[in-house]
Structure formats: C-alpha cells, structure tokens
C-alpha cells in the first residue's frame, strides 16, 4: 500500500487499541495489541508519518533508531540483588530499566500524555547480540524485565533485504504476532503532500512529466544509484533557499541529493529551462494582468514539455496566492479564539490590558507545552506567534489611551480586529485575482484543451486549495471543472463499453 494508506491504517489502529470500556480498561488488552511493522524501501516517508500521526492524534511519540543501540542500552545493565527463597538468601542477577522504556516514562512525565507511539526504526538491521532482545520485544512487549507501558502502540520500521545487507529475517513465530504493512512509493500520494507543504514548483512539474524518476533504486558496477522522495523534498528546500540567497544549483549540487547520474543531469537541465521560461514568458507580468500577444503565440506553438513547464509556473503563482489566503485565515481563526477568551474574562471593572496580558500568558504556555510535546507543526506555531503579536500591539495601543473604560476598550479592540479581517479579505481577493489572470492567459493562448484539464486537475490535487476553491468567485474554475468531470465520466463509460 502507499504511505497515505499506511498512515491512515496506523491512525485507525490507535483509535481501536486506545478504546476503553465503561471501567476505563482497554477493550483490546495490551498483550493482544499487535505491534505494527512497516516494511518499505528507504526514503518514502515511513519515519516522517510518525510525527504527523502523533500531532494529529495528540499523543506522545518516542522514536529510536535501534541500530544505534547496544544490548546494554536496550535491555539495561545487570546488577546483583539479594532475594530470599525458602528461608535462604540468594544473590540474583537483575537488570536496570532499559533506556528506551525509561524514555517513555520521561515523555509521560514531561508532557502529561499517557498514550503514544513507541517507534523503532531499522528494527530488522540489529546486531546479532541484540536480535534476541528484539524478538522478545515484538513478541512480549518487553525490554529485558521491563514492560512497555499500557497505552503505547509499538510501531517498527525496516527495509527489505535488497536495500540493506544487514537485514535479518524474522521467524514465523515473531511474524505471527505482528501486523505487517508493506509500503511502496506512490507519486500521486506524494504530490498531494508536495503541494500541501509548498515544495518547489520545478520539482513538482518535472516529476509530473518524468514520474518514472520519482523513485529509482538501481545497482550498477559503480554501486547504488538512487532517487527517493526524501531526496526530492530536501532538494526542493535547497532550491527555495538558493533563490533567496541567489546561489546557483547546478548538476553537481543536484547530484548531492538525487544520487543518480542520469536523473540528476536531466533535472539540472530542466531546472535551467524552468528559470528561462519564467523570464521569457514574463510570469510576473501575467499576474499583473499584462498579456503579451507575441508570447501568447509563442506558447501556443511551443512543445508540450515547454507548455507543461509554463503551466507549472502558473500553478506555482496561483497556489502561492491561495496558500497565503489559507494561512491568513488560520491566523485569523487563532486570533479570534484569543479574543473570545478575552470577551469571556471581560468585566466592567477589570482592565482590558490586564485581561489581554492573561490571555497572552495562557497562549504562550499552551504553545510551549504543545511544542515540547511534539504536538505543534511549524504552521500552527506561526499562528500562535501571529496571534500573540497582534494582542501585544493591541495592548500598546490601549496603553496610549488610558481614558477608555472596559466597554470602550472592547469596542476599540473589535474595530482593530475588523481592520485585521479586512487585510485577510484583501489577501483572499488577491488569490482570486491570480486565478483570474491564469485563466486569462490560458484562454488568450488557446490552451483550453489538454493544458486546461491539467491545470484544473493540479489545482484540485492540493488539499489546501479545495476549501478555498469551493468559495471562489471565479466562475471559470467551476465551468472548466464541470467540463472535466463530464469528460472523466465519458471516459469511464467508454472504458466499460
């Protein structure tokens, strides 16, 4: 299955395993809660989805790469204790608590989260001395003499033998006690993620035309050659930063991330063309409403690959506008939540400044707790920081006019929030205008056939765009989308016939 389905399977498992009866006991006892083993090639996101799942389910996460551990750190160190049996005292070997089990208890103490995921990476690559401990861990949920606390789902990950010489096969007895999920690279699923996390448009548009290069793993006389989703994402981050710092990303730099000579060379060549098209077709001017007739003719007669690159540039600008609107909407929702707290605390006697300071203090504590517990994404943290900044600005303004009573202060804050909301509406209008300019260009260039289908399809591929597009006032999106749905239905009918 693909990584998206695997993520959902784990979330469903958490919901099932953590379900409690009327006495507060787990419906499925801990001993019957099978560990999950994710098997899949490297770089497809097995580790990354663990952080996403923990955030989305609001549970703890303790993560270890087991190949970095020795037998002692995994099961604990031996020590001699005294015990009495049948009236006689004996010296008995016991073990200190495993570092891994101790980390779970520390996580629970630090965050207050009593349930979570224990994630063990590269579990099938352990050393020979540690292998028996790993089998015991999967079968009995213990490290040495110490059990994994109840309410913690065990998820392990490993690579198939063809990708790692250190891989050892688990026996049938062990495999019969776990849930095995085999994960494969899937470009369509990754593309959703790429749009949602704002990966560089050159990477997305290139892979749209060269899907076979999304994931490659080859063995040659020179060793392993590979391209992985992890490599494309890290390269995308570098490209975005390089544009800001005006650094050149050439074939040698690409090869550091995409360690496959042929693919690295091909993408480096494409990247040069991508930047050239951005200049030649005056993309910035298009989104100011300025259409050049000669450029319209040029793109109409260009090769299909060139037209796809131009589409990628248009999509990038439209997506950027929509993402700004979505981001601003989330910031407004967070700010509105803070102001509702202020409203609930407001009285005719308390100082507005004092109440706002209380709201800020609570928001900061909440943010720090979530961040420390690993439950806060960068986007969510930005919403907190933006909301806190706005409240601090309100406080400074209120301090400049001490004549306002609590009710007048409340009305003043409402008006400032209204100004902030107007800024949000302007961002939303700007995003809609970008969509309008894109349609103007495509229609003026006569790209209303296959290119328009691709444009509409790619817009809808971004889950962050969907809600925005539903409320969008650009009628042409709905018109072309309706035609696209009609074509898809027609193709299905013909296929059945």
PDB file of C-alpha atoms in Angstrom, residues 171-411:
ATOM      1  CA  UNK A 171      10.990 -16.101  12.176  1.00  0.00           C
ATOM      2  CA  UNK A 172       7.364 -17.207  11.717  1.00  0.00           C
ATOM      3  CA  UNK A 173       6.713 -17.177  15.465  1.00  0.00           C
ATOM      4  CA  UNK A 174       7.543 -13.453  15.578  1.00  0.00           C
ATOM      5  CA  UNK A 175       5.769 -12.555  12.318  1.00  0.00           C
ATOM      6  CA  UNK A 176       2.624 -14.279  13.600  1.00  0.00           C
ATOM      7  CA  UNK A 177       2.475 -11.776  16.480  1.00  0.00           C
ATOM      8  CA  UNK A 178       2.720  -8.534  14.470  1.00  0.00           C
ATOM      9  CA  UNK A 179       0.798  -6.646  11.808  1.00  0.00           C
ATOM     10  CA  UNK A 180       2.961  -6.334   8.710  1.00  0.00           C
ATOM     11  CA  UNK A 181       2.340  -3.417   6.331  1.00  0.00           C
ATOM     12  CA  UNK A 182       4.359  -3.272   3.128  1.00  0.00           C
ATOM     13  CA  UNK A 183       4.708   0.300   1.892  1.00  0.00           C
ATOM     14  CA  UNK A 184       5.504   1.343  -1.678  1.00  0.00           C
ATOM     15  CA  UNK A 185       6.387   4.694  -3.245  1.00  0.00           C
ATOM     16  CA  UNK A 186       3.371   6.348  -4.881  1.00  0.00           C
ATOM     17  CA  UNK A 187       3.834   9.580  -6.823  1.00  0.00           C
ATOM     18  CA  UNK A 188       0.177  10.665  -6.776  1.00  0.00           C
ATOM     19  CA  UNK A 189       0.108  10.473  -2.966  1.00  0.00           C
ATOM     20  CA  UNK A 190       3.457  12.229  -2.662  1.00  0.00           C
ATOM     21  CA  UNK A 191       2.248  15.001  -4.989  1.00  0.00           C
ATOM     22  CA  UNK A 192      -0.619  15.808  -2.604  1.00  0.00           C
ATOM     23  CA  UNK A 193       1.956  16.120   0.168  1.00  0.00           C
ATOM     24  CA  UNK A 194       4.237  18.200  -2.068  1.00  0.00           C
ATOM     25  CA  UNK A 195       1.533  20.767  -2.806  1.00  0.00           C
ATOM     26  CA  UNK A 196       0.404  20.888   0.811  1.00  0.00           C
ATOM     27  CA  UNK A 197       3.959  21.532   2.049  1.00  0.00           C
ATOM     28  CA  UNK A 198       4.800  24.045  -0.700  1.00  0.00           C
ATOM     29  CA  UNK A 199       7.590  22.107  -2.404  1.00  0.00           C
ATOM     30  CA  UNK A 200       9.400  23.893  -5.218  1.00  0.00           C
ATOM     31  CA  UNK A 201       7.318  24.072  -8.427  1.00  0.00           C
ATOM     32  CA  UNK A 202      10.280  22.964 -10.556  1.00  0.00           C
ATOM     33  CA  UNK A 203      10.426  19.653  -8.682  1.00  0.00           C
ATOM     34  CA  UNK A 204       6.668  19.055  -8.949  1.00  0.00           C
ATOM     35  CA  UNK A 205       6.372  19.993 -12.637  1.00  0.00           C
ATOM     36  CA  UNK A 206       9.470  17.943 -13.531  1.00  0.00           C
ATOM     37  CA  UNK A 207       8.159  14.825 -11.808  1.00  0.00           C
ATOM     38  CA  UNK A 208       4.753  15.352 -13.415  1.00  0.00           C
ATOM     39  CA  UNK A 209       6.434  14.724 -16.760  1.00  0.00           C
ATOM     40  CA  UNK A 210       9.010  12.181 -15.512  1.00  0.00           C
ATOM     41  CA  UNK A 211       7.063  10.104 -12.987  1.00  0.00           C
ATOM     42  CA  UNK A 212       9.434   7.173 -13.544  1.00  0.00           C
ATOM     43  CA  UNK A 213      12.200   9.231 -11.888  1.00  0.00           C
ATOM     44  CA  UNK A 214      10.239   9.864  -8.685  1.00  0.00           C
ATOM     45  CA  UNK A 215      11.674   6.737  -7.112  1.00  0.00           C
ATOM     46  CA  UNK A 216      14.612   4.830  -8.559  1.00  0.00           C
ATOM     47  CA  UNK A 217      16.898   2.304  -6.903  1.00  0.00           C
ATOM     48  CA  UNK A 218      19.482   0.652  -9.141  1.00  0.00           C
ATOM     49  CA  UNK A 219      22.614  -1.397  -8.598  1.00  0.00           C
ATOM     50  CA  UNK A 220      25.388  -0.715 -11.101  1.00  0.00           C
ATOM     51  CA  UNK A 221      29.085  -1.545 -11.359  1.00  0.00           C
ATOM     52  CA  UNK A 222      29.721   1.772  -9.574  1.00  0.00           C
ATOM     53  CA  UNK A 223      27.427   0.894  -6.671  1.00  0.00           C
ATOM     54  CA  UNK A 224      23.939   2.066  -5.747  1.00  0.00           C
ATOM     55  CA  UNK A 225      22.244   4.791  -7.773  1.00  0.00           C
ATOM     56  CA  UNK A 226      19.005   6.157  -6.367  1.00  0.00           C
ATOM     57  CA  UNK A 227      16.423   8.899  -6.289  1.00  0.00           C
ATOM     58  CA  UNK A 228      13.980   8.970  -3.371  1.00  0.00           C
ATOM     59  CA  UNK A 229      11.048  11.139  -2.209  1.00  0.00           C
ATOM     60  CA  UNK A 230      13.218  12.269   0.706  1.00  0.00           C
ATOM     61  CA  UNK A 231      15.890  13.416  -1.745  1.00  0.00           C
ATOM     62  CA  UNK A 232      13.391  15.385  -3.860  1.00  0.00           C
ATOM     63  CA  UNK A 233      11.949  17.098  -0.790  1.00  0.00           C
ATOM     64  CA  UNK A 234      15.361  18.103   0.575  1.00  0.00           C
ATOM     65  CA  UNK A 235      16.414  19.335  -2.870  1.00  0.00           C
ATOM     66  CA  UNK A 236      13.213  21.371  -3.048  1.00  0.00           C
ATOM     67  CA  UNK A 237      14.069  23.092   0.249  1.00  0.00           C
ATOM     68  CA  UNK A 238      17.552  23.898  -1.058  1.00  0.00           C
ATOM     69  CA  UNK A 239      16.114  25.377  -4.280  1.00  0.00           C
ATOM     70  CA  UNK A 240      13.791  27.693  -2.358  1.00  0.00           C
ATOM     71  CA  UNK A 241      16.641  28.973  -0.167  1.00  0.00           C
ATOM     72  CA  UNK A 242      19.058  29.230  -3.105  1.00  0.00           C
ATOM     73  CA  UNK A 243      16.657  31.571  -4.915  1.00  0.00           C
ATOM     74  CA  UNK A 244      16.608  33.883  -1.891  1.00  0.00           C
ATOM     75  CA  UNK A 245      20.392  33.818  -1.494  1.00  0.00           C
ATOM     76  CA  UNK A 246      20.986  33.918  -5.282  1.00  0.00           C
ATOM     77  CA  UNK A 247      23.053  30.741  -5.252  1.00  0.00           C
ATOM     78  CA  UNK A 248      23.266  28.542  -8.346  1.00  0.00           C
ATOM     79  CA  UNK A 249      22.031  24.955  -8.134  1.00  0.00           C
ATOM     80  CA  UNK A 250      23.769  23.028 -10.917  1.00  0.00           C
ATOM     81  CA  UNK A 251      24.162  19.353 -11.768  1.00  0.00           C
ATOM     82  CA  UNK A 252      26.839  18.765  -9.125  1.00  0.00           C
ATOM     83  CA  UNK A 253      24.614  20.188  -6.410  1.00  0.00           C
ATOM     84  CA  UNK A 254      21.569  18.204  -7.590  1.00  0.00           C
ATOM     85  CA  UNK A 255      23.677  15.026  -7.535  1.00  0.00           C
ATOM     86  CA  UNK A 256      24.269  15.519  -3.805  1.00  0.00           C
ATOM     87  CA  UNK A 257      20.537  14.940  -3.242  1.00  0.00           C
ATOM     88  CA  UNK A 258      19.494  12.851  -6.243  1.00  0.00           C
ATOM     89  CA  UNK A 259      22.291  10.301  -6.275  1.00  0.00           C
ATOM     90  CA  UNK A 260      21.586   9.020  -9.752  1.00  0.00           C
ATOM     91  CA  UNK A 261      23.772  10.441 -12.538  1.00  0.00           C
ATOM     92  CA  UNK A 262      21.181  10.281 -15.308  1.00  0.00           C
ATOM     93  CA  UNK A 263      18.303  11.732 -13.279  1.00  0.00           C
ATOM     94  CA  UNK A 264      20.457  14.435 -11.676  1.00  0.00           C
ATOM     95  CA  UNK A 265      21.716  15.546 -15.087  1.00  0.00           C
ATOM     96  CA  UNK A 266      18.202  15.525 -16.556  1.00  0.00           C
ATOM     97  CA  UNK A 267      16.732  17.565 -13.707  1.00  0.00           C
ATOM     98  CA  UNK A 268      19.611  20.078 -13.761  1.00  0.00           C
ATOM     99  CA  UNK A 269      18.952  20.664 -17.472  1.00  0.00           C
ATOM    100  CA  UNK A 270      15.222  21.023 -16.805  1.00  0.00           C
ATOM    101  CA  UNK A 271      15.882  23.490 -13.971  1.00  0.00           C
ATOM    102  CA  UNK A 272      17.799  25.772 -16.334  1.00  0.00           C
ATOM    103  CA  UNK A 273      14.854  25.733 -18.755  1.00  0.00           C
ATOM    104  CA  UNK A 274      12.396  26.306 -15.898  1.00  0.00           C
ATOM    105  CA  UNK A 275      14.134  29.516 -14.870  1.00  0.00           C
ATOM    106  CA  UNK A 276      14.481  30.535 -18.537  1.00  0.00           C
ATOM    107  CA  UNK A 277      10.734  30.085 -19.158  1.00  0.00           C
ATOM    108  CA  UNK A 278       9.948  32.129 -16.056  1.00  0.00           C
ATOM    109  CA  UNK A 279      11.863  35.033 -17.578  1.00  0.00           C
ATOM    110  CA  UNK A 280      10.903  34.501 -21.243  1.00  0.00           C
ATOM    111  CA  UNK A 281       7.187  34.282 -20.565  1.00  0.00           C
ATOM    112  CA  UNK A 282       7.235  37.219 -18.151  1.00  0.00           C
ATOM    113  CA  UNK A 283       5.296  35.335 -15.497  1.00  0.00           C
ATOM    114  CA  UNK A 284       5.281  38.279 -13.100  1.00  0.00           C
ATOM    115  CA  UNK A 285       3.697  40.483 -15.775  1.00  0.00           C
ATOM    116  CA  UNK A 286       0.981  37.909 -16.450  1.00  0.00           C
ATOM    117  CA  UNK A 287      -0.074  38.192 -12.811  1.00  0.00           C
ATOM    118  CA  UNK A 288      -0.304  41.943 -13.128  1.00  0.00           C
ATOM    119  CA  UNK A 289      -2.824  41.483 -15.927  1.00  0.00           C
ATOM    120  CA  UNK A 290      -0.386  42.328 -18.735  1.00  0.00           C
ATOM    121  CA  UNK A 291      -0.619  39.817 -21.592  1.00  0.00           C
ATOM    122  CA  UNK A 292       1.906  39.964 -24.429  1.00  0.00           C
ATOM    123  CA  UNK A 293       0.429  38.901 -27.788  1.00  0.00           C
ATOM    124  CA  UNK A 294       3.751  37.577 -29.105  1.00  0.00           C
ATOM    125  CA  UNK A 295       4.183  35.408 -26.015  1.00  0.00           C
ATOM    126  CA  UNK A 296       0.660  34.066 -26.494  1.00  0.00           C
ATOM    127  CA  UNK A 297       1.603  32.891 -29.991  1.00  0.00           C
ATOM    128  CA  UNK A 298       4.925  31.516 -28.773  1.00  0.00           C
ATOM    129  CA  UNK A 299       3.424  29.316 -26.058  1.00  0.00           C
ATOM    130  CA  UNK A 300       0.632  28.144 -28.389  1.00  0.00           C
ATOM    131  CA  UNK A 301       3.254  26.728 -30.791  1.00  0.00           C
ATOM    132  CA  UNK A 302       5.728  25.526 -28.143  1.00  0.00           C
ATOM    133  CA  UNK A 303       6.459  21.844 -27.451  1.00  0.00           C
ATOM    134  CA  UNK A 304       4.211  20.033 -24.999  1.00  0.00           C
ATOM    135  CA  UNK A 305       7.021  19.828 -22.407  1.00  0.00           C
ATOM    136  CA  UNK A 306       7.528  23.588 -22.638  1.00  0.00           C
ATOM    137  CA  UNK A 307       3.803  24.229 -22.219  1.00  0.00           C
ATOM    138  CA  UNK A 308       3.793  21.953 -19.171  1.00  0.00           C
ATOM    139  CA  UNK A 309       6.647  23.969 -17.660  1.00  0.00           C
ATOM    140  CA  UNK A 310       4.702  27.184 -18.203  1.00  0.00           C
ATOM    141  CA  UNK A 311       1.673  25.539 -16.583  1.00  0.00           C
ATOM    142  CA  UNK A 312       3.878  24.670 -13.622  1.00  0.00           C
ATOM    143  CA  UNK A 313       4.898  28.320 -13.291  1.00  0.00           C
ATOM    144  CA  UNK A 314       1.276  29.480 -13.457  1.00  0.00           C
ATOM    145  CA  UNK A 315       0.202  26.888 -10.887  1.00  0.00           C
ATOM    146  CA  UNK A 316       3.019  27.948  -8.605  1.00  0.00           C
ATOM    147  CA  UNK A 317       1.828  31.559  -8.533  1.00  0.00           C
ATOM    148  CA  UNK A 318      -1.839  30.594  -8.095  1.00  0.00           C
ATOM    149  CA  UNK A 319      -1.020  28.090  -5.339  1.00  0.00           C
ATOM    150  CA  UNK A 320       1.159  30.661  -3.595  1.00  0.00           C
ATOM    151  CA  UNK A 321      -1.749  33.128  -3.536  1.00  0.00           C
ATOM    152  CA  UNK A 322      -4.203  30.521  -2.228  1.00  0.00           C
ATOM    153  CA  UNK A 323      -1.712  29.316   0.401  1.00  0.00           C
ATOM    154  CA  UNK A 324      -1.303  32.910   1.626  1.00  0.00           C
ATOM    155  CA  UNK A 325      -5.083  33.217   1.928  1.00  0.00           C
ATOM    156  CA  UNK A 326      -5.399  29.871   3.758  1.00  0.00           C
ATOM    157  CA  UNK A 327      -2.542  30.795   6.097  1.00  0.00           C
ATOM    158  CA  UNK A 328      -4.117  34.190   6.868  1.00  0.00           C
ATOM    159  CA  UNK A 329      -7.479  32.520   7.512  1.00  0.00           C
ATOM    160  CA  UNK A 330      -5.896  30.162  10.067  1.00  0.00           C
ATOM    161  CA  UNK A 331      -4.167  33.104  11.736  1.00  0.00           C
ATOM    162  CA  UNK A 332      -7.487  34.950  11.942  1.00  0.00           C
ATOM    163  CA  UNK A 333      -9.171  31.909  13.495  1.00  0.00           C
ATOM    164  CA  UNK A 334      -6.456  31.697  16.147  1.00  0.00           C
ATOM    165  CA  UNK A 335      -6.664  35.444  16.874  1.00  0.00           C
ATOM    166  CA  UNK A 336     -10.453  35.218  17.078  1.00  0.00           C
ATOM    167  CA  UNK A 337     -10.081  32.376  19.605  1.00  0.00           C
ATOM    168  CA  UNK A 338      -7.827  34.565  21.766  1.00  0.00           C
ATOM    169  CA  UNK A 339     -10.307  37.449  21.600  1.00  0.00           C
ATOM    170  CA  UNK A 340     -13.178  35.150  22.603  1.00  0.00           C
ATOM    171  CA  UNK A 341     -11.156  34.256  25.713  1.00  0.00           C
ATOM    172  CA  UNK A 342     -10.739  37.994  26.338  1.00  0.00           C
ATOM    173  CA  UNK A 343     -14.507  38.523  25.942  1.00  0.00           C
ATOM    174  CA  UNK A 344     -15.309  35.738  28.427  1.00  0.00           C
ATOM    175  CA  UNK A 345     -12.971  37.253  31.028  1.00  0.00           C
ATOM    176  CA  UNK A 346     -14.090  40.856  30.428  1.00  0.00           C
ATOM    177  CA  UNK A 347     -15.977  42.682  33.157  1.00  0.00           C
ATOM    178  CA  UNK A 348     -16.922  46.328  33.631  1.00  0.00           C
ATOM    179  CA  UNK A 349     -14.253  46.634  36.326  1.00  0.00           C
ATOM    180  CA  UNK A 350     -11.165  44.768  35.090  1.00  0.00           C
ATOM    181  CA  UNK A 351      -8.515  46.457  32.977  1.00  0.00           C
ATOM    182  CA  UNK A 352      -8.573  45.440  29.298  1.00  0.00           C
ATOM    183  CA  UNK A 353      -4.765  45.485  29.302  1.00  0.00           C
ATOM    184  CA  UNK A 354      -4.634  43.133  32.289  1.00  0.00           C
ATOM    185  CA  UNK A 355      -7.047  40.649  30.707  1.00  0.00           C
ATOM    186  CA  UNK A 356      -5.172  40.679  27.389  1.00  0.00           C
ATOM    187  CA  UNK A 357      -1.927  40.014  29.270  1.00  0.00           C
ATOM    188  CA  UNK A 358      -3.569  36.989  30.929  1.00  0.00           C
ATOM    189  CA  UNK A 359      -4.700  35.685  27.522  1.00  0.00           C
ATOM    190  CA  UNK A 360      -1.180  36.151  26.138  1.00  0.00           C
ATOM    191  CA  UNK A 361       0.384  34.327  29.088  1.00  0.00           C
ATOM    192  CA  UNK A 362      -2.006  31.400  28.680  1.00  0.00           C
ATOM    193  CA  UNK A 363      -1.352  31.284  24.901  1.00  0.00           C
ATOM    194  CA  UNK A 364       2.417  31.230  25.437  1.00  0.00           C
ATOM    195  CA  UNK A 365       2.166  28.415  27.983  1.00  0.00           C
ATOM    196  CA  UNK A 366      -0.085  26.398  25.664  1.00  0.00           C
ATOM    197  CA  UNK A 367       2.279  26.930  22.731  1.00  0.00           C
ATOM    198  CA  UNK A 368       5.349  25.905  24.715  1.00  0.00           C
ATOM    199  CA  UNK A 369       3.639  22.805  26.089  1.00  0.00           C
ATOM    200  CA  UNK A 370       2.469  21.667  22.645  1.00  0.00           C
ATOM    201  CA  UNK A 371       5.891  22.390  21.152  1.00  0.00           C
ATOM    202  CA  UNK A 372       7.674  20.456  23.895  1.00  0.00           C
ATOM    203  CA  UNK A 373       5.285  17.534  23.463  1.00  0.00           C
ATOM    204  CA  UNK A 374       5.852  17.497  19.693  1.00  0.00           C
ATOM    205  CA  UNK A 375       2.183  18.300  19.018  1.00  0.00           C
ATOM    206  CA  UNK A 376       2.756  21.594  17.188  1.00  0.00           C
ATOM    207  CA  UNK A 377       3.571  21.955  13.489  1.00  0.00           C
ATOM    208  CA  UNK A 378       5.540  24.968  12.222  1.00  0.00           C
ATOM    209  CA  UNK A 379       2.374  26.375  10.620  1.00  0.00           C
ATOM    210  CA  UNK A 380       0.432  26.073  13.879  1.00  0.00           C
ATOM    211  CA  UNK A 381       3.279  27.681  15.811  1.00  0.00           C
ATOM    212  CA  UNK A 382       3.249  30.602  13.353  1.00  0.00           C
ATOM    213  CA  UNK A 383      -0.497  31.067  14.052  1.00  0.00           C
ATOM    214  CA  UNK A 384       0.191  31.257  17.785  1.00  0.00           C
ATOM    215  CA  UNK A 385       3.025  33.756  17.315  1.00  0.00           C
ATOM    216  CA  UNK A 386       0.985  35.940  14.957  1.00  0.00           C
ATOM    217  CA  UNK A 387      -1.987  35.985  17.356  1.00  0.00           C
ATOM    218  CA  UNK A 388       0.241  36.849  20.320  1.00  0.00           C
ATOM    219  CA  UNK A 389       1.923  39.654  18.322  1.00  0.00           C
ATOM    220  CA  UNK A 390      -1.494  41.146  17.458  1.00  0.00           C
ATOM    221  CA  UNK A 391      -2.581  41.089  21.112  1.00  0.00           C
ATOM    222  CA  UNK A 392       0.662  42.766  22.172  1.00  0.00           C
ATOM    223  CA  UNK A 393       0.066  45.509  19.588  1.00  0.00           C
ATOM    224  CA  UNK A 394      -3.458  45.999  20.983  1.00  0.00           C
ATOM    225  CA  UNK A 395      -2.000  46.349  24.483  1.00  0.00           C
ATOM    226  CA  UNK A 396       0.449  49.023  23.346  1.00  0.00           C
ATOM    227  CA  UNK A 397      -2.350  50.978  21.654  1.00  0.00           C
ATOM    228  CA  UNK A 398      -4.582  50.728  24.740  1.00  0.00           C
ATOM    229  CA  UNK A 399      -1.773  51.976  26.966  1.00  0.00           C
ATOM    230  CA  UNK A 400      -1.535  55.099  24.790  1.00  0.00           C
ATOM    231  CA  UNK A 401      -5.172  55.994  25.582  1.00  0.00           C
ATOM    232  CA  UNK A 402      -5.799  55.493  29.296  1.00  0.00           C
ATOM    233  CA  UNK A 403      -9.176  57.294  29.196  1.00  0.00           C
ATOM    234  CA  UNK A 404     -11.025  54.277  27.738  1.00  0.00           C
ATOM    235  CA  UNK A 405     -13.258  52.278  30.093  1.00  0.00           C
ATOM    236  CA  UNK A 406     -13.540  48.451  29.718  1.00  0.00           C
ATOM    237  CA  UNK A 407     -16.552  48.622  27.359  1.00  0.00           C
ATOM    238  CA  UNK A 408     -14.917  51.280  25.172  1.00  0.00           C
ATOM    239  CA  UNK A 409     -11.717  49.226  25.116  1.00  0.00           C
ATOM    240  CA  UNK A 410     -13.729  46.193  23.946  1.00  0.00           C
ATOM    241  CA  UNK A 411     -15.275  48.198  21.095  1.00  0.00           C
TER     242      UNK A 411
END
